[in-house]
Short mmCIF file of C-alpha atoms (C1' of nucleotides) in Angstrom, two decimals:
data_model
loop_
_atom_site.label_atom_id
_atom_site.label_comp_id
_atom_site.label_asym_id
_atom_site.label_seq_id
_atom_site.Cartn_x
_atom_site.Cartn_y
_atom_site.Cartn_z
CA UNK A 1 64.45 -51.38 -74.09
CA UNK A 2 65.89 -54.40 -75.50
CA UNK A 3 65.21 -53.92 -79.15
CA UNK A 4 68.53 -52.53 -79.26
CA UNK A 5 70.13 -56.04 -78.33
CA UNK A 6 68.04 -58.26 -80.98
CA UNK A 7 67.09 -57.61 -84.42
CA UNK A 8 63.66 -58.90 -84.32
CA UNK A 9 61.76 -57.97 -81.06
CA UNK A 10 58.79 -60.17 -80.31
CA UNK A 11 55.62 -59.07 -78.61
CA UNK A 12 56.59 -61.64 -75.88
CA UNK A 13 59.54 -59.21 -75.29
CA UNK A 14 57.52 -56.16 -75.43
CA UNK A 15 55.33 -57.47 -73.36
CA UNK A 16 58.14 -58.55 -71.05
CA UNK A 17 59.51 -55.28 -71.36
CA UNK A 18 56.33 -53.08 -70.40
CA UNK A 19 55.72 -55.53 -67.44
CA UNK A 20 59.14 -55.22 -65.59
CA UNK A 21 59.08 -51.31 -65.69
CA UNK A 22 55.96 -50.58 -64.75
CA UNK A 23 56.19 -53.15 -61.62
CA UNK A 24 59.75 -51.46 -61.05
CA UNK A 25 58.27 -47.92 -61.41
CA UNK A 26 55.45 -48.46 -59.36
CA UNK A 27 53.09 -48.23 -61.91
CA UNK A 28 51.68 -51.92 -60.73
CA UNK A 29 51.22 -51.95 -56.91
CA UNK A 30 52.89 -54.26 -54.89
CA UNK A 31 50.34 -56.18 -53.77
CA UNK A 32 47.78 -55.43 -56.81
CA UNK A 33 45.69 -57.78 -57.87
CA UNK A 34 45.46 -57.83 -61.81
CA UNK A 35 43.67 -59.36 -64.84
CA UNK A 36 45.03 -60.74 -67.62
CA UNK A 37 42.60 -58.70 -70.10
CA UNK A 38 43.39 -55.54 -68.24
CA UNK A 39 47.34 -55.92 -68.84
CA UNK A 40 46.44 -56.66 -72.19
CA UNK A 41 44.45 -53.41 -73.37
CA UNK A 42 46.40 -51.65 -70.88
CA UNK A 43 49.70 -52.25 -72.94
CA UNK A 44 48.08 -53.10 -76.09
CA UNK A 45 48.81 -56.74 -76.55
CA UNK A 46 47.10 -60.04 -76.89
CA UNK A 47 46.99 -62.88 -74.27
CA UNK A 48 49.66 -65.10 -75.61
CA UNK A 49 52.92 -63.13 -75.39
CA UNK A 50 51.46 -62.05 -72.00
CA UNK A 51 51.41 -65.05 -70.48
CA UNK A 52 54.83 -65.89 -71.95
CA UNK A 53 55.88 -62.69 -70.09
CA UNK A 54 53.56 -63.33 -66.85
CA UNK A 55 55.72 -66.91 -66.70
CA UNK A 56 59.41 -65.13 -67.10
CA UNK A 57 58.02 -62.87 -64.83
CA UNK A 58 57.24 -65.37 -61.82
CA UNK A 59 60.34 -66.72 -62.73
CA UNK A 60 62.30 -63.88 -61.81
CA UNK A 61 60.03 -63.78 -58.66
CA UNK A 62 58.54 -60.25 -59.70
CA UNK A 63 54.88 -61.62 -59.08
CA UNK A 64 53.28 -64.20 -58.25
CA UNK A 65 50.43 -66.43 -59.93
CA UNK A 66 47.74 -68.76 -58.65
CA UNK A 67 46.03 -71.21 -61.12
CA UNK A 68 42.74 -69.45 -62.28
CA UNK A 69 42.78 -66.89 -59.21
CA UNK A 70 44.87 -64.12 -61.00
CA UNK A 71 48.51 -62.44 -61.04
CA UNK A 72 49.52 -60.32 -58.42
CA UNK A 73 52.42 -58.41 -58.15
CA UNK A 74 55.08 -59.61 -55.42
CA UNK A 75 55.03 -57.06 -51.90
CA UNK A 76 58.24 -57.35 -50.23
CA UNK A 77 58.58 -57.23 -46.46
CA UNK A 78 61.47 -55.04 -44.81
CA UNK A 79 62.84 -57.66 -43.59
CA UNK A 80 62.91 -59.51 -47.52
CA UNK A 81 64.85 -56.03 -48.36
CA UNK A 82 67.04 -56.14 -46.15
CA UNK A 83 67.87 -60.09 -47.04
CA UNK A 84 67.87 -58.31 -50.40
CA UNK A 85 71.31 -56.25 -49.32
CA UNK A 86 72.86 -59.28 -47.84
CA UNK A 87 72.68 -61.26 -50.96
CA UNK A 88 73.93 -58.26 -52.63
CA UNK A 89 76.74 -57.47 -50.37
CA UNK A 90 78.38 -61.13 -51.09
CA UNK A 91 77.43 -61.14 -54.96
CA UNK A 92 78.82 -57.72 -55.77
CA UNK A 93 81.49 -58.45 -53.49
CA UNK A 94 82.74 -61.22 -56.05
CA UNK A 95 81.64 -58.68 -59.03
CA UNK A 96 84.32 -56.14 -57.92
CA UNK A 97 86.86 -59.01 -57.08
CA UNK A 98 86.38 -59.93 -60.72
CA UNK A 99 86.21 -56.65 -62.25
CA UNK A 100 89.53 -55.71 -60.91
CA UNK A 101 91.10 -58.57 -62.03
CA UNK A 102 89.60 -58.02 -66.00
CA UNK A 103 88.19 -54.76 -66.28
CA UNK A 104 89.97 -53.48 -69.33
CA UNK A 105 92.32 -50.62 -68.56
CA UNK A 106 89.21 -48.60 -71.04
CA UNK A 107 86.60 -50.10 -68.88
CA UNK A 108 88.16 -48.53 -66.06
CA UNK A 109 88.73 -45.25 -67.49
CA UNK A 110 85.34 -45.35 -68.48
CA UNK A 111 84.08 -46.22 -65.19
CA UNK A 112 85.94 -43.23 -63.88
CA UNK A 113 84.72 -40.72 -65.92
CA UNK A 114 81.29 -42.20 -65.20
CA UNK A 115 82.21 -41.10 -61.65
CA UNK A 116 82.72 -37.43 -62.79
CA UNK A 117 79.62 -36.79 -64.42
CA UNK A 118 77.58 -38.44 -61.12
CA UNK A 119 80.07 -35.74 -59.08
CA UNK A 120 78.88 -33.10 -61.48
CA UNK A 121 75.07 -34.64 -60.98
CA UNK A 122 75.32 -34.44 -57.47
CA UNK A 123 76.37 -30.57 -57.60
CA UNK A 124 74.10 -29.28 -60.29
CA UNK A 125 70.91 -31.57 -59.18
CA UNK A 126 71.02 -30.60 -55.58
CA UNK A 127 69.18 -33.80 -53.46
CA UNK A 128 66.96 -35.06 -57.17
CA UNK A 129 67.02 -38.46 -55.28
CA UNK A 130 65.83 -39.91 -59.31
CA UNK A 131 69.22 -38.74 -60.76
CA UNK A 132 71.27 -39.63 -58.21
CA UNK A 133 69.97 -43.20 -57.88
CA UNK A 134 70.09 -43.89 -61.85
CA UNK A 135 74.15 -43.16 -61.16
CA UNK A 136 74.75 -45.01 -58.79
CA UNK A 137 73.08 -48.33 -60.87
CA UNK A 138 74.56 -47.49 -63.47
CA UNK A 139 78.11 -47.68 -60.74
CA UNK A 140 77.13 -51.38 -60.11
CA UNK A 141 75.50 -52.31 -63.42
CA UNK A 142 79.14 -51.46 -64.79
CA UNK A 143 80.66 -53.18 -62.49
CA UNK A 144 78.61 -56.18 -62.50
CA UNK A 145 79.13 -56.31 -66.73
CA UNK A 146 82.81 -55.80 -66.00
CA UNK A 147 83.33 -58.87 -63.60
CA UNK A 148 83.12 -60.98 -66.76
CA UNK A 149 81.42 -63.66 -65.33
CA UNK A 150 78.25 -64.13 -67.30
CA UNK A 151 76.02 -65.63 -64.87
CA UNK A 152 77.00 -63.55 -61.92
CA UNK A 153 76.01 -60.46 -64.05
CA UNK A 154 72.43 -62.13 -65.59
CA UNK A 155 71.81 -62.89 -61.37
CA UNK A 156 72.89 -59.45 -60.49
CA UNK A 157 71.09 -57.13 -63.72
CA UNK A 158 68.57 -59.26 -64.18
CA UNK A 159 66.96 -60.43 -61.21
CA UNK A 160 68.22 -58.25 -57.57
CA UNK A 161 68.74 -54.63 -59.54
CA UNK A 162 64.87 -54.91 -60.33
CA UNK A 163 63.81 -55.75 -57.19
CA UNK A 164 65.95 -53.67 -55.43
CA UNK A 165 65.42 -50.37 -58.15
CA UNK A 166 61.86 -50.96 -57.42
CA UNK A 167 62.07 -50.42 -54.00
CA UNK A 168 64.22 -47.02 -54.69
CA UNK A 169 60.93 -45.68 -57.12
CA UNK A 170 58.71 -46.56 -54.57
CA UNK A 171 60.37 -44.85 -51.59
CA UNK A 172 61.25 -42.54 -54.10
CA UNK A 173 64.73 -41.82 -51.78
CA UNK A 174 68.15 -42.33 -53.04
CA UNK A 175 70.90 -43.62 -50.08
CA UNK A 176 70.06 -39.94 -48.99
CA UNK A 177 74.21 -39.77 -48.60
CA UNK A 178 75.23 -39.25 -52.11
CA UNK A 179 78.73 -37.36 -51.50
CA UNK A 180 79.79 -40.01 -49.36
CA UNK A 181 78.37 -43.12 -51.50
CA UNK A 182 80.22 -41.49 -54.37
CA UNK A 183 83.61 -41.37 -52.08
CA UNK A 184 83.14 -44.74 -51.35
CA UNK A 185 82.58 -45.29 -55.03
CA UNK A 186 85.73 -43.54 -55.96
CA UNK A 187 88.13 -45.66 -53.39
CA UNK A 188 86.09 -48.75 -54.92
CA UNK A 189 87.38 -48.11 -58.67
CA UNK A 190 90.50 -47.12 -57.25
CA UNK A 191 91.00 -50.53 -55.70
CA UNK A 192 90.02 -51.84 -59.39
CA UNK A 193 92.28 -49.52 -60.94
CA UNK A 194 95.51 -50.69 -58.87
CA UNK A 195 94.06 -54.17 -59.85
CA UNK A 196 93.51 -54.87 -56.14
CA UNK A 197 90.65 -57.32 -56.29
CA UNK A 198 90.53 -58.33 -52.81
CA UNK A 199 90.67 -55.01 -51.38
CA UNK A 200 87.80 -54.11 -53.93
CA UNK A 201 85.87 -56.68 -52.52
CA UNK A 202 85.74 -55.71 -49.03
CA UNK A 203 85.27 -52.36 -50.16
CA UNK A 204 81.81 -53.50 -51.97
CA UNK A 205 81.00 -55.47 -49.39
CA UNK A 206 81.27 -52.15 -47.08
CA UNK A 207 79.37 -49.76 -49.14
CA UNK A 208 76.93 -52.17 -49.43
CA UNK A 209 76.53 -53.27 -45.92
CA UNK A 210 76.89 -49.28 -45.16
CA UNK A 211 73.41 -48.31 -47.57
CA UNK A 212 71.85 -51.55 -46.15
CA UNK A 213 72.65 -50.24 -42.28
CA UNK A 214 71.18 -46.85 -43.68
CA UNK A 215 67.84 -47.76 -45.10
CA UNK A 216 67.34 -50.32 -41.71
CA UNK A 217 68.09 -46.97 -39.68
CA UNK A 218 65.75 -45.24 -41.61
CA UNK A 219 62.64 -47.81 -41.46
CA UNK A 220 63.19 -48.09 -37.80
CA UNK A 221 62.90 -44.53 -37.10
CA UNK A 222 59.88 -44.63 -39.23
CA UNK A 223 60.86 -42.04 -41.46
CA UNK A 224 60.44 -44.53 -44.44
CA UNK A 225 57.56 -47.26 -44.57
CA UNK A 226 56.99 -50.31 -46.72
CA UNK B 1 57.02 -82.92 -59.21
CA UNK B 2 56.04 -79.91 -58.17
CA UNK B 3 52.27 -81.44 -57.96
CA UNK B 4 52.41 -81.68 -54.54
CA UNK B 5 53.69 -78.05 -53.79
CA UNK B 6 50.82 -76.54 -55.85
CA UNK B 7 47.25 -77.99 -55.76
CA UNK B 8 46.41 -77.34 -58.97
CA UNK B 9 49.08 -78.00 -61.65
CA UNK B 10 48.79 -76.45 -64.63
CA UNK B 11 49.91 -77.95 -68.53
CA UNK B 12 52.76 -75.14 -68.34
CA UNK B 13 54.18 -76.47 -64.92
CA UNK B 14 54.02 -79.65 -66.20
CA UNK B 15 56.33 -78.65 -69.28
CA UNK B 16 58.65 -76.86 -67.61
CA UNK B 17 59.16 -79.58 -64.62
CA UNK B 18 59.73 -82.13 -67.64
CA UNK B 19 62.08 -79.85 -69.62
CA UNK B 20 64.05 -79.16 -66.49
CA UNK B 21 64.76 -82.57 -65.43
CA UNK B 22 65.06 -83.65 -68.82
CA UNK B 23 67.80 -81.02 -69.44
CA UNK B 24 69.43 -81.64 -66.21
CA UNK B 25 69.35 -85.30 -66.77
CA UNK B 26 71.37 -84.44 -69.90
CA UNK B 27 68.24 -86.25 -71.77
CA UNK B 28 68.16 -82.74 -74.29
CA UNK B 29 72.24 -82.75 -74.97
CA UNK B 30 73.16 -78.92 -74.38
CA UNK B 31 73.91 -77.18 -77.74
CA UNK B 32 71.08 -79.19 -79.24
CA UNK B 33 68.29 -77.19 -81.38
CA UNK B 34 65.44 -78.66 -80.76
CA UNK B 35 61.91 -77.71 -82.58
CA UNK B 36 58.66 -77.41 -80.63
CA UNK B 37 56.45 -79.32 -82.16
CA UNK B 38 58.75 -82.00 -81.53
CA UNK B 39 58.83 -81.59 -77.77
CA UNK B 40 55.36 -81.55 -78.13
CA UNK B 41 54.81 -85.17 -78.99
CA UNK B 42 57.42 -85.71 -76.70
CA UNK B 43 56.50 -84.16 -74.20
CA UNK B 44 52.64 -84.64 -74.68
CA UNK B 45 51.88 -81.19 -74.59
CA UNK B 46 50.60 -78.72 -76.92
CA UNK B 47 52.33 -75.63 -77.95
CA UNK B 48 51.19 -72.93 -75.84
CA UNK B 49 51.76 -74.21 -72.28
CA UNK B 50 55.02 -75.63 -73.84
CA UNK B 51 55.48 -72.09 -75.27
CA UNK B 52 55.29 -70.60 -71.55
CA UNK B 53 57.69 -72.78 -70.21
CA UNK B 54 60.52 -72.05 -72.87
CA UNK B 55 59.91 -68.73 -71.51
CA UNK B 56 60.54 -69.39 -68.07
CA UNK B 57 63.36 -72.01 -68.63
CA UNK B 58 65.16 -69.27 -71.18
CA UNK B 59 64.60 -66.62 -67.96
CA UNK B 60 66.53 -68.95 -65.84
CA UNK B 61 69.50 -69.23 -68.33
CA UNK B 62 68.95 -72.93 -68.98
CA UNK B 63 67.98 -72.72 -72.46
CA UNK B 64 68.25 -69.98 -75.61
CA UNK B 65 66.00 -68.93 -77.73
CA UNK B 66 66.39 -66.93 -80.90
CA UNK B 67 62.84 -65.26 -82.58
CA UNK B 68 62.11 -67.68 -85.37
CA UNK B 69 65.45 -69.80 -85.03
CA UNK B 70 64.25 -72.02 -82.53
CA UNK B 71 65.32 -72.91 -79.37
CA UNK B 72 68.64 -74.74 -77.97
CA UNK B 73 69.70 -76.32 -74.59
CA UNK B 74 72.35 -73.47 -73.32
CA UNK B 75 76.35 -74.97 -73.60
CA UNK B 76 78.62 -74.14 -70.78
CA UNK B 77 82.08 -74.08 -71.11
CA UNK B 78 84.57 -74.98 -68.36
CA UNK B 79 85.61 -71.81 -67.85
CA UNK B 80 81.65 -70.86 -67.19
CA UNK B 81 81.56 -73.77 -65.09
CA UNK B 82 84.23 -72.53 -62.71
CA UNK B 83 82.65 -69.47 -62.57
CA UNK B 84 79.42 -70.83 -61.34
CA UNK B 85 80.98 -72.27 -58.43
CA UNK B 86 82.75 -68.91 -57.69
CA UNK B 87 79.44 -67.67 -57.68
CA UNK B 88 77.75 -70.53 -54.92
CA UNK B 89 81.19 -69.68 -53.01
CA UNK B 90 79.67 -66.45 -51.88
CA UNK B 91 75.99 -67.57 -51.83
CA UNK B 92 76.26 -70.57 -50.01
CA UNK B 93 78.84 -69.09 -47.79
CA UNK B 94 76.44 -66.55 -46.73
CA UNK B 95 73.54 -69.43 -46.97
CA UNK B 96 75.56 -71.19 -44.25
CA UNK B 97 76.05 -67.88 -42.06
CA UNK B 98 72.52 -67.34 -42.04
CA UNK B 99 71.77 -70.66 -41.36
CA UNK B 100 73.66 -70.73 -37.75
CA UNK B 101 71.93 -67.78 -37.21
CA UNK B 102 68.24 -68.92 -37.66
CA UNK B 103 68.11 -72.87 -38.34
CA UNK B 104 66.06 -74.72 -35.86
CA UNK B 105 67.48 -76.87 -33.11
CA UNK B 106 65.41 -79.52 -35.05
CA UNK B 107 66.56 -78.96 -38.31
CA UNK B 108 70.19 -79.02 -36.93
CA UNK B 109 69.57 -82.52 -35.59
CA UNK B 110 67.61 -83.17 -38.53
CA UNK B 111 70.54 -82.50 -40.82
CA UNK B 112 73.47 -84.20 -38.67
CA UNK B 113 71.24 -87.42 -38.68
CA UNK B 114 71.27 -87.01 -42.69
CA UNK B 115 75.17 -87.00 -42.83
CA UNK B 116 75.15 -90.19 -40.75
CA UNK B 117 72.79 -91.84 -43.81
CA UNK B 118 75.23 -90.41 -46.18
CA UNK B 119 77.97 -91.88 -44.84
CA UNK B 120 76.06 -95.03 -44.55
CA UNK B 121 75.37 -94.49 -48.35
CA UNK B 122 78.64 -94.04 -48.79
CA UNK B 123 80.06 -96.86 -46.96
CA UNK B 124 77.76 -99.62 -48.57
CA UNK B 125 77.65 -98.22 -52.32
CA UNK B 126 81.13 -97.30 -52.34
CA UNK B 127 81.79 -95.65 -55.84
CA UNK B 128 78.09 -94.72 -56.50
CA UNK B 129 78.59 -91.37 -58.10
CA UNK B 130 74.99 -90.86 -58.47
CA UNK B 131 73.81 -91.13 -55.05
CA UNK B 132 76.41 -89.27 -53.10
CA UNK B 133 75.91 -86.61 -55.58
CA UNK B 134 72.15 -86.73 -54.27
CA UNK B 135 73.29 -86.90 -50.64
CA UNK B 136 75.16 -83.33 -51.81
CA UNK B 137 72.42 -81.97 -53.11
CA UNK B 138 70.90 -82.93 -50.14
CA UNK B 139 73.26 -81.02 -47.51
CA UNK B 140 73.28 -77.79 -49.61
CA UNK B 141 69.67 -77.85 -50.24
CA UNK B 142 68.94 -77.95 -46.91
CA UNK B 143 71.19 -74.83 -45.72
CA UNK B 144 69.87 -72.74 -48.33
CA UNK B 145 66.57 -73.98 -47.11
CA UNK B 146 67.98 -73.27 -43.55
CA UNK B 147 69.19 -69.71 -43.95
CA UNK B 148 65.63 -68.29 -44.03
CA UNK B 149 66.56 -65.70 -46.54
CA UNK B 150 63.61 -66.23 -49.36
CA UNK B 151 65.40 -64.76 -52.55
CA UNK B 152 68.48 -66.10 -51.66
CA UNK B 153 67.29 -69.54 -51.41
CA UNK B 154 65.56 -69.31 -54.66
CA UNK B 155 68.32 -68.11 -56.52
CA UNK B 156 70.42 -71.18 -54.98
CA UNK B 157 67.69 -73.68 -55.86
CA UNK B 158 65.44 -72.20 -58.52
CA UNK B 159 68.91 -71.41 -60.54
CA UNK B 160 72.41 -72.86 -59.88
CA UNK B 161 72.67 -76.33 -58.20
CA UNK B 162 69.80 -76.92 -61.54
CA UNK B 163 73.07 -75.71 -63.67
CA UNK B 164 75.52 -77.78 -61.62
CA UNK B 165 72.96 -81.00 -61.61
CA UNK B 166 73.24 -80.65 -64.82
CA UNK B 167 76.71 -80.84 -65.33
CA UNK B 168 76.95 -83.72 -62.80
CA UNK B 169 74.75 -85.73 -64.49
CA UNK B 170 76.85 -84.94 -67.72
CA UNK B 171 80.31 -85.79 -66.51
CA UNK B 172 78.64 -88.56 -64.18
CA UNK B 173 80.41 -88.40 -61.75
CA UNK B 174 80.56 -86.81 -58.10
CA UNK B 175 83.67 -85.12 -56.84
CA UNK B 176 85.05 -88.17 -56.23
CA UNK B 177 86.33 -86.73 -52.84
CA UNK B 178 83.36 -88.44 -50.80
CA UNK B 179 84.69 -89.10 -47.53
CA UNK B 180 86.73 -85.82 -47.78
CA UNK B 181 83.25 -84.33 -48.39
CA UNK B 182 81.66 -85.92 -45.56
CA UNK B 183 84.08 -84.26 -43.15
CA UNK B 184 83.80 -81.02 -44.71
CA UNK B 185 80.32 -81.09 -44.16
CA UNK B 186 80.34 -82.23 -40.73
CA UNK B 187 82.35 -79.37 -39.76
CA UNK B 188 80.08 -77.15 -41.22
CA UNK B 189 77.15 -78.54 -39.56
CA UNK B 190 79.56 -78.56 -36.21
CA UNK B 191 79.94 -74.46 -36.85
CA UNK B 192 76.21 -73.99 -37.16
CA UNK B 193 74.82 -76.20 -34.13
CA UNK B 194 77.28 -73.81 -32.33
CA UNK B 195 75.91 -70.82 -33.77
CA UNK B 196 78.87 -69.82 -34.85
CA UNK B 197 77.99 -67.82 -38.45
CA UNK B 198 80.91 -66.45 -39.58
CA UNK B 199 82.92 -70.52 -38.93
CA UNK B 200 80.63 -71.53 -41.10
CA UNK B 201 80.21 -69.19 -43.72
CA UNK B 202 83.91 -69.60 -43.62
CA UNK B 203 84.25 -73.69 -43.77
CA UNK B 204 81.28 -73.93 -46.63
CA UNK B 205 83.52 -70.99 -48.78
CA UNK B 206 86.49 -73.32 -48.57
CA UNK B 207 84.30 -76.25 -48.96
CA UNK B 208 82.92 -74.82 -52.21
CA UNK B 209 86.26 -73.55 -52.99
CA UNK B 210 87.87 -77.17 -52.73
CA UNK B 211 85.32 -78.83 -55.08
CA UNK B 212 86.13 -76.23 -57.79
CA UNK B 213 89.66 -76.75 -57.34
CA UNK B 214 89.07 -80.69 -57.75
CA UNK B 215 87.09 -80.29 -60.70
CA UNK B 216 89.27 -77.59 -62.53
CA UNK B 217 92.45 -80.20 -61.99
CA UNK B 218 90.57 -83.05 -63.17
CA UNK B 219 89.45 -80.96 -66.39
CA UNK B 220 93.18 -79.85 -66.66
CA UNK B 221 94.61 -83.57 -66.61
CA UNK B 222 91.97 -84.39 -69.09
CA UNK B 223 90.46 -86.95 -67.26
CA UNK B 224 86.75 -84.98 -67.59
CA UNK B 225 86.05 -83.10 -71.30
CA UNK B 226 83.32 -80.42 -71.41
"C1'" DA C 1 21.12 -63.70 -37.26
"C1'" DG C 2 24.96 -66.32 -38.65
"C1'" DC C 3 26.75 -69.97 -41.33
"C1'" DG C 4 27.14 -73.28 -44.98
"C1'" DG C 5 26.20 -74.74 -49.57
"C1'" DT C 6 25.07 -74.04 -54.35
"C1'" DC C 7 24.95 -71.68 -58.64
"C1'" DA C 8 26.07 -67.93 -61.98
"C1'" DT C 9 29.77 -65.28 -63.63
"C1'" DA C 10 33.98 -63.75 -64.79
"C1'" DT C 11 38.61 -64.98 -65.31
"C1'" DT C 12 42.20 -68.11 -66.36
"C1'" DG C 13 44.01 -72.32 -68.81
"C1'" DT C 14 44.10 -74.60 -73.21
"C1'" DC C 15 43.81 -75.43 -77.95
"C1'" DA C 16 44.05 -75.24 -83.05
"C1'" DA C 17 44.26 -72.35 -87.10
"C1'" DC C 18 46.65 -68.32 -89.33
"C1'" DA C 19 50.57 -65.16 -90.34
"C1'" DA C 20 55.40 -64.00 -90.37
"C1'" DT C 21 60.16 -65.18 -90.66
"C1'" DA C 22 64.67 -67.85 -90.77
"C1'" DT C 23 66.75 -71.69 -92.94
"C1'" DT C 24 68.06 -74.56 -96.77
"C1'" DG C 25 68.56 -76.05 -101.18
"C1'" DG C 26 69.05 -75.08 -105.91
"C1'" DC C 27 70.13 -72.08 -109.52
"C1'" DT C 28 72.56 -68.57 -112.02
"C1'" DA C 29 76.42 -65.85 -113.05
"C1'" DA C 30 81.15 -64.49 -112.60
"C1'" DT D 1 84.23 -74.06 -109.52
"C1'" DT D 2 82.51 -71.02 -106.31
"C1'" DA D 3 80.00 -67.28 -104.56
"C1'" DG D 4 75.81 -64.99 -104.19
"C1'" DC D 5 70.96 -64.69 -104.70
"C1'" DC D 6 66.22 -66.36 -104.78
"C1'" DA D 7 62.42 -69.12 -103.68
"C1'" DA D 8 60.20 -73.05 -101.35
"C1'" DT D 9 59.58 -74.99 -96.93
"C1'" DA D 10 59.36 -75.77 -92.42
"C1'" DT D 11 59.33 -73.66 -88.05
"C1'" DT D 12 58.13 -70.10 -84.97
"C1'" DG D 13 55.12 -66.08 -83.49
"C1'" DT D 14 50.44 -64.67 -82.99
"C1'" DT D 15 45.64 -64.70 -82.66
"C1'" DG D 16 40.92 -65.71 -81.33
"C1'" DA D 17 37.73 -69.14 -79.78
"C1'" DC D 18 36.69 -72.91 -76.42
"C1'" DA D 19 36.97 -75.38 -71.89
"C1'" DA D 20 37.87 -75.52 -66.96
"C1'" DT D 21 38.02 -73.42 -62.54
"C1'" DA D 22 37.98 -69.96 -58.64
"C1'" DT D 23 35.33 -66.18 -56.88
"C1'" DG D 24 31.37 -64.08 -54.95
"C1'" DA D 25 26.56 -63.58 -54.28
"C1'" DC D 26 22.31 -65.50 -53.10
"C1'" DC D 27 19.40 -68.63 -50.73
"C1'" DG D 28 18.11 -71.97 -47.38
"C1'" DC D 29 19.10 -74.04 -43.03
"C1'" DT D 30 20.39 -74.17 -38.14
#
DNA sequence: AGCGGTCATATTGTCAACAATATTGGCTAA
DNA sequence: TTAGCCAATATTGTTGACAATATGACCGCT
């Protein structure tokens, strides 16, 4: 994952690494009690650089730890998800603000074209919920990198996008709207693209608030359960 | 520090309580490489829990750490600076929206009663940098506390106001605006013991918005260096 | 029979020795 | 004289063993 980014990966990292996508695909309950020397034949590593990763891992508040009574991973209520889409709404509201103002005319066109091939996604891949929800991160991650505001983007990547991507595996349910997520998408970048940050703001801040609105709809008429 | 939170306090807590307050005292000078072995005997720790708490402190941004090249106290420029309070201007804004919605009539009172001791503080050490940048800390702590919303309160406390401590203990000083301050907050606090959630998330934007301003001039006339 | 306490066990927290790697200084050659 | 390379060193990464503690079962008491 991130061997790309440094030369020399540490086991720490790998560790790290292993953790964070198998708690965002599921592969770790929510809720799951787990031992130390099961994580570490499970992923083939020794108790040191776990516990380095167990401890950036609480950090990021992906589990939780109690002295000498075990990790678990973290269960998050409805409600916590939907607090989730708040924070998100204001953060990525700034992001877009941001990006519009120093996106590079590339990043944009990039961004665009990113648009295109999720279009094409949506057509060919009729309703694959997977494929459709890796475009739409990648959507925010870009814009999130594109803000330029290095902090904002380490909050955004590297602590809510986990949480929230590991609520998408384990409902295993895009938006369920993908057409008009990708519309909004398009009048998003096109608010970037005329360099109109505060109009790309509220946009965010809409699309947002609109998926947040559609998941609460969804839990309360108990077609989706956490 | 956080002994009193958590029953049992482990060797790794205690590390990364003393590197945090010694980095946000300014005690480890940002840019500084520093080797472990010496914040062991510092430190009185040994290298593993110390190990698991550069972990933790690197996962919250406050600290860098390159395999085999040892470990530095993270620099931020002014421009990063201004960007972290763009990034509270959102967070606290919606901190403070939340907070009308769901404080407690007794934490209301509770917090109007600690603006009267501020301004008492205020009044009597006139000039006292230190403490009304306490009796700040204070006020925002307490809305984030207030707002109910877990992860947001987290990344408020667990993350930024540790970066902005920091750099108040650096430059030493407060915003040297206290009594405009004061007022600010009052207002705030006015907005939430009506309930009133999008007044305040509006006042505590321009509040936040304000002190950046302040602090950008100041670093423009050269009176503060970074 | 239900409850409380005590003890064995398994798991976590901690430590010190070993291995791997980046840095730094000196040396050689152009 | 300077640039580049090489080796020695010190520092970090890793490992396995040891110590401390929470859990859970068993037994005795009420």
């Amino acid at each position: 994952m991130s061997e790309l980014l440094s030369p020399t990966y540490t086991r720490a990292d790998e560790a790290f690494d292993c953790l964070q996508t198998a708690i965002v695909k599921g592969e770790l309950a929510p809720g799951e009690k787990i031992g130390e020397l099961e994580l570490c034949s499970r992923f083939d590593l020794t108790r040191g650089p776990l516990r380095e990763a167990l401890g950036r891992l609480e950090s990021r508040g992906l589990l939780v730890r109690r002295p000498h009574a075990g990790v678990k991973v973290v269960s998050v209520s409805a409600s916590e998800l939907m607090e989730l889409y708040r924070i998100r709404e204001v953060m990525e509201g700034l992001a877009a603000r941001q990006a519009a103002e120093r996106m590079t005319d590339q990043e944009i066109a990039d961004l665009q074209a990113t648009l295109d091939t999720h279009e094409r996604m949506i057509d060919e891949a009729q309703g694959q919920a997977y494929y459709q929800a890796e475009g739409d991160y990648d959507f925010h991650h870009r814009i999130a990198t594109g803000s330029r505001n290095t902090k904002l983007a380490q909050m955004l990547l590297g602590d809510l996008y986990y949480m929230v991507r590991m609520y998408r595996y384990r409902l295993s349910t895009s938006t369920g709207r993908p057409q008009r997520a990708l519309g909004e998408h398009r009048r998003i970048v096109e608010a970037i693209a005329q360099r109109d940050g505060e109009l790309a703001e509220f946009l965010m801040k809409r699309h947002i608030n609109a998926a947040r609105q559609n998941i609460e709809k969804k839990i309360q008429e108990g077609d989706i359960s956490i």
